[in-house]
Amino acid sequence: MHYRGQFPDRGTGAAARRDDAQGRGAPSAAGRPMRVRRELPFAPRPEDDELLSSWQGRVACRYDLIHDDLSRWLGVLRDDRCCGFTERDFAPSAEMGQAWAAACRLPEERVQAFALSSRLRSRSWYVWGEGRVAGAFRRPVCLACLDDDAAAGRDHHIRRTWALVETMVCEYHCRVLDEACPHCLDSSGFRFVVHEMAARLACIRCGRIARTVPQKQRAGSAEFFATVSALVAAALDDQSAVRDRVIYVARVLWKSPRPRTGRRTPFVADVVPDLRLTPTAQARVDPTEPLATAPIGWRMVTLLGVAALLDLGRSSVRGRLAFTLDQMVAWTGEPRPRVKERSAPVAVSSCAKTPGQSDADYLALAQAILTSKEWFAVHDQHLQVQRRTLRALMDRALARKWNPEGISS
């Protein structure tokens, strides 16, 4: 481990000035030295519509780490556990925001603005996306959007709108979001890796890059679920009382029936009779937070049942359910008061690696970039061209395992 509090001067060029450190470790008022701030030599900028954990994952993969291990290296995560949704995306600590902002030379306010708690939603209205594998993103994504990222030369990034519980269809490509790998169909999740000098989401199981593949989708399914999503979103924006009722009905749908009722499965299994609720799928869902934890398929079914029972959209999606809300309440014994939210499960990190480069290595890499032919070729061009070239040089250097000789000079 190498503390970055005394990172050497990195030259006088425009790029060096932009990347210059904004502060150093200093003694506290009591005379004790403060925790030395660490800085990363290179870090991609966050996208405006990106989840905070997605940006952290893109930064960490440049150093062959997961985001929790990089937080551990920054000194803000002091045990072997992995952060959950609340600590990572919904309400990260001020210390976490300060450390990441300083390490990536960003304004602290910009990093803190990515916290979902700053919006008018509780965490029950977001997909938590927590998997059992450390560093995995177990949340639905639009493969077509990821293809667009790659075609434009950008990193893959996870959009905030994909984390909304009512989002089941991409509004740009009108296709149902994918939670499983398109190649091996495993749903363990995705992880950021460096592929062709860019951050890409890859399957945890097979390791292949997430991208669209030819597949058959049932005609009209995307349009139907987009309609359900729009109805639920409109109801949520209309009044807060509807939000509480939607959450309540979703919990009743997933609550196990009381003994002596003759039922063994929750009512959500009867919303679509052709679907079978397997024990594996049921075990994955927290019945107190079903919309936040259910796989996307069963989240669709849950919202469909909620829309039918609450008559959202004035019967436009009402189905002939074999039960009523009063029957569910009576058979499950669900109390009317609001159920207290329960913390999400956390995964345990298998290892804790640290960036193993010294300050001298970082300095040599920066000097090699600033003296390269590619950088001098765009020295007098537009600032956007300079930034694009500098980013390509940094990605190439990181992909070559920090070999300064790999950059032409």
PDB file of N, CA, C and O in Angstrom, residues 21 33 41 45 54 65 85 106 162 170 179-180 212 222 225 242 248 285 321 331 335 362 390 400 409:
ATOM      1  N   ALA A  21      -3.276  17.474  -7.556  1.00  0.00           N
ATOM      2  CA  ALA A  21      -3.966  17.225  -6.280  1.00  0.00           C
ATOM      3  C   ALA A  21      -4.463  18.531  -5.700  1.00  0.00           C
ATOM      4  O   ALA A  21      -3.863  19.578  -5.874  1.00  0.00           O
ATOM      5  N   PRO A  33      -1.780  13.683  13.633  1.00  0.00           N
ATOM      6  CA  PRO A  33      -1.889  13.704  12.175  1.00  0.00           C
ATOM      7  C   PRO A  33      -3.204  13.105  11.725  1.00  0.00           C
ATOM      8  O   PRO A  33      -3.656  12.099  12.253  1.00  0.00           O
ATOM      9  N   PRO A  41      -4.092   7.864  -9.659  1.00  0.00           N
ATOM     10  CA  PRO A  41      -3.482   8.613 -10.767  1.00  0.00           C
ATOM     11  C   PRO A  41      -4.462   8.908 -11.885  1.00  0.00           C
ATOM     12  O   PRO A  41      -4.424   9.983 -12.483  1.00  0.00           O
ATOM     13  N   ARG A  45     -14.532   9.814 -15.390  1.00  0.00           N
ATOM     14  CA  ARG A  45     -15.536  10.699 -14.802  1.00  0.00           C
ATOM     15  C   ARG A  45     -16.886   9.986 -14.755  1.00  0.00           C
ATOM     16  O   ARG A  45     -17.212   9.183 -15.647  1.00  0.00           O
ATOM     17  N   SER A  54     -21.904   2.090  -9.895  1.00  0.00           N
ATOM     18  CA  SER A  54     -21.446   1.804 -11.250  1.00  0.00           C
ATOM     19  C   SER A  54     -20.170   2.578 -11.552  1.00  0.00           C
ATOM     20  O   SER A  54     -19.208   2.022 -12.094  1.00  0.00           O
ATOM     21  N   LEU A  65      -9.526  -4.336  -9.389  1.00  0.00           N
ATOM     22  CA  LEU A  65     -10.169  -4.439  -8.080  1.00  0.00           C
ATOM     23  C   LEU A  65     -11.678  -4.362  -8.254  1.00  0.00           C
ATOM     24  O   LEU A  65     -12.180  -4.021  -9.321  1.00  0.00           O
ATOM     25  N   PHE A  85     -26.695  -2.049  -0.573  1.00  0.00           N
ATOM     26  CA  PHE A  85     -27.287  -1.001  -1.404  1.00  0.00           C
ATOM     27  C   PHE A  85     -27.370   0.323  -0.662  1.00  0.00           C
ATOM     28  O   PHE A  85     -27.090   1.383  -1.238  1.00  0.00           O
ATOM     29  N   LEU A 106     -12.495  15.080  -7.748  1.00  0.00           N
ATOM     30  CA  LEU A 106     -13.814  15.589  -8.107  1.00  0.00           C
ATOM     31  C   LEU A 106     -14.353  16.439  -6.968  1.00  0.00           C
ATOM     32  O   LEU A 106     -13.991  16.230  -5.798  1.00  0.00           O
ATOM     33  N   TRP A 162     -32.669   2.401 -14.410  1.00  0.00           N
ATOM     34  CA  TRP A 162     -32.809   0.941 -14.351  1.00  0.00           C
ATOM     35  C   TRP A 162     -33.009   0.450 -12.925  1.00  0.00           C
ATOM     36  O   TRP A 162     -33.450  -0.676 -12.720  1.00  0.00           O
ATOM     37  N   CYS A 170     -36.761  -0.654 -21.355  1.00  0.00           N
ATOM     38  CA  CYS A 170     -35.935   0.497 -21.724  1.00  0.00           C
ATOM     39  C   CYS A 170     -36.779   1.476 -22.532  1.00  0.00           C
ATOM     40  O   CYS A 170     -37.392   1.097 -23.542  1.00  0.00           O
ATOM     41  N   GLU A 179     -31.754  -9.429 -16.934  1.00  0.00           N
ATOM     42  CA  GLU A 179     -31.076  -9.671 -15.667  1.00  0.00           C
ATOM     43  C   GLU A 179     -30.094 -10.826 -15.771  1.00  0.00           C
ATOM     44  O   GLU A 179     -29.104 -10.883 -15.033  1.00  0.00           O
ATOM     45  N   ALA A 180     -30.332 -11.745 -16.696  1.00  0.00           N
ATOM     46  CA  ALA A 180     -29.457 -12.900 -16.878  1.00  0.00           C
ATOM     47  C   ALA A 180     -28.457 -12.636 -18.002  1.00  0.00           C
ATOM     48  O   ALA A 180     -28.679 -11.794 -18.882  1.00  0.00           O
ATOM     49  N   THR A 212     -26.047  -7.551 -26.822  1.00  0.00           N
ATOM     50  CA  THR A 212     -27.266  -8.143 -27.362  1.00  0.00           C
ATOM     51  C   THR A 212     -26.941  -9.362 -28.215  1.00  0.00           C
ATOM     52  O   THR A 212     -25.920  -9.421 -28.886  1.00  0.00           O
ATOM     53  N   ALA A 222     -43.130  -6.306 -24.481  1.00  0.00           N
ATOM     54  CA  ALA A 222     -42.472  -5.065 -24.074  1.00  0.00           C
ATOM     55  C   ALA A 222     -43.486  -3.931 -23.957  1.00  0.00           C
ATOM     56  O   ALA A 222     -43.456  -3.150 -22.998  1.00  0.00           O
ATOM     57  N   PHE A 225     -45.718  -4.450 -20.735  1.00  0.00           N
ATOM     58  CA  PHE A 225     -45.059  -4.131 -19.474  1.00  0.00           C
ATOM     59  C   PHE A 225     -44.671  -2.660 -19.399  1.00  0.00           C
ATOM     60  O   PHE A 225     -44.594  -2.089 -18.310  1.00  0.00           O
ATOM     61  N   VAL A 242     -50.772   6.620  -2.362  1.00  0.00           N
ATOM     62  CA  VAL A 242     -50.775   5.504  -3.298  1.00  0.00           C
ATOM     63  C   VAL A 242     -49.483   4.707  -3.165  1.00  0.00           C
ATOM     64  O   VAL A 242     -49.484   3.474  -3.273  1.00  0.00           O
ATOM     65  N   TYR A 248     -47.790  -1.911   0.361  1.00  0.00           N
ATOM     66  CA  TYR A 248     -48.554  -2.797   1.228  1.00  0.00           C
ATOM     67  C   TYR A 248     -49.100  -3.995   0.451  1.00  0.00           C
ATOM     68  O   TYR A 248     -48.982  -5.148   0.885  1.00  0.00           O
ATOM     69  N   VAL A 285     -36.382 -13.687  -2.637  1.00  0.00           N
ATOM     70  CA  VAL A 285     -37.197 -12.499  -2.381  1.00  0.00           C
ATOM     71  C   VAL A 285     -37.362 -12.284  -0.886  1.00  0.00           C
ATOM     72  O   VAL A 285     -37.717 -13.203  -0.145  1.00  0.00           O
ATOM     73  N   LEU A 321     -58.349 -11.989 -11.393  1.00  0.00           N
ATOM     74  CA  LEU A 321     -57.618 -12.698 -10.354  1.00  0.00           C
ATOM     75  C   LEU A 321     -58.569 -13.581  -9.564  1.00  0.00           C
ATOM     76  O   LEU A 321     -59.754 -13.256  -9.382  1.00  0.00           O
ATOM     77  N   TRP A 331     -56.220 -14.283   4.857  1.00  0.00           N
ATOM     78  CA  TRP A 331     -55.509 -15.567   4.805  1.00  0.00           C
ATOM     79  C   TRP A 331     -54.055 -15.446   5.227  1.00  0.00           C
ATOM     80  O   TRP A 331     -53.454 -16.427   5.648  1.00  0.00           O
ATOM     81  N   PRO A 335     -50.951  -7.421   9.051  1.00  0.00           N
ATOM     82  CA  PRO A 335     -51.542  -6.273   9.754  1.00  0.00           C
ATOM     83  C   PRO A 335     -51.595  -5.052   8.856  1.00  0.00           C
ATOM     84  O   PRO A 335     -50.805  -4.894   7.932  1.00  0.00           O
ATOM     85  N   TYR A 362       3.727   5.723 -10.772  1.00  0.00           N
ATOM     86  CA  TYR A 362       2.702   6.646 -11.239  1.00  0.00           C
ATOM     87  C   TYR A 362       3.339   7.858 -11.933  1.00  0.00           C
ATOM     88  O   TYR A 362       2.865   8.330 -12.970  1.00  0.00           O
ATOM     89  N   LEU A 390      -6.162  12.175 -24.231  1.00  0.00           N
ATOM     90  CA  LEU A 390      -5.576  11.867 -22.932  1.00  0.00           C
ATOM     91  C   LEU A 390      -6.255  10.656 -22.300  1.00  0.00           C
ATOM     92  O   LEU A 390      -5.584   9.788 -21.713  1.00  0.00           O
ATOM     93  N   ARG A 400      -2.007  -1.993 -20.349  1.00  0.00           N
ATOM     94  CA  ARG A 400      -0.694  -2.600 -20.535  1.00  0.00           C
ATOM     95  C   ARG A 400       0.041  -2.828 -19.221  1.00  0.00           C
ATOM     96  O   ARG A 400       1.264  -2.914 -19.178  1.00  0.00           O
ATOM     97  N   SER A 409       7.080   7.314 -27.736  1.00  0.00           N
ATOM     98  CA  SER A 409       7.608   8.612 -27.325  1.00  0.00           C
ATOM     99  C   SER A 409       8.473   9.187 -28.414  1.00  0.00           C
ATOM    100  O   SER A 409       8.774   8.529 -29.400  1.00  0.00           O
TER     101      SER A 409
END
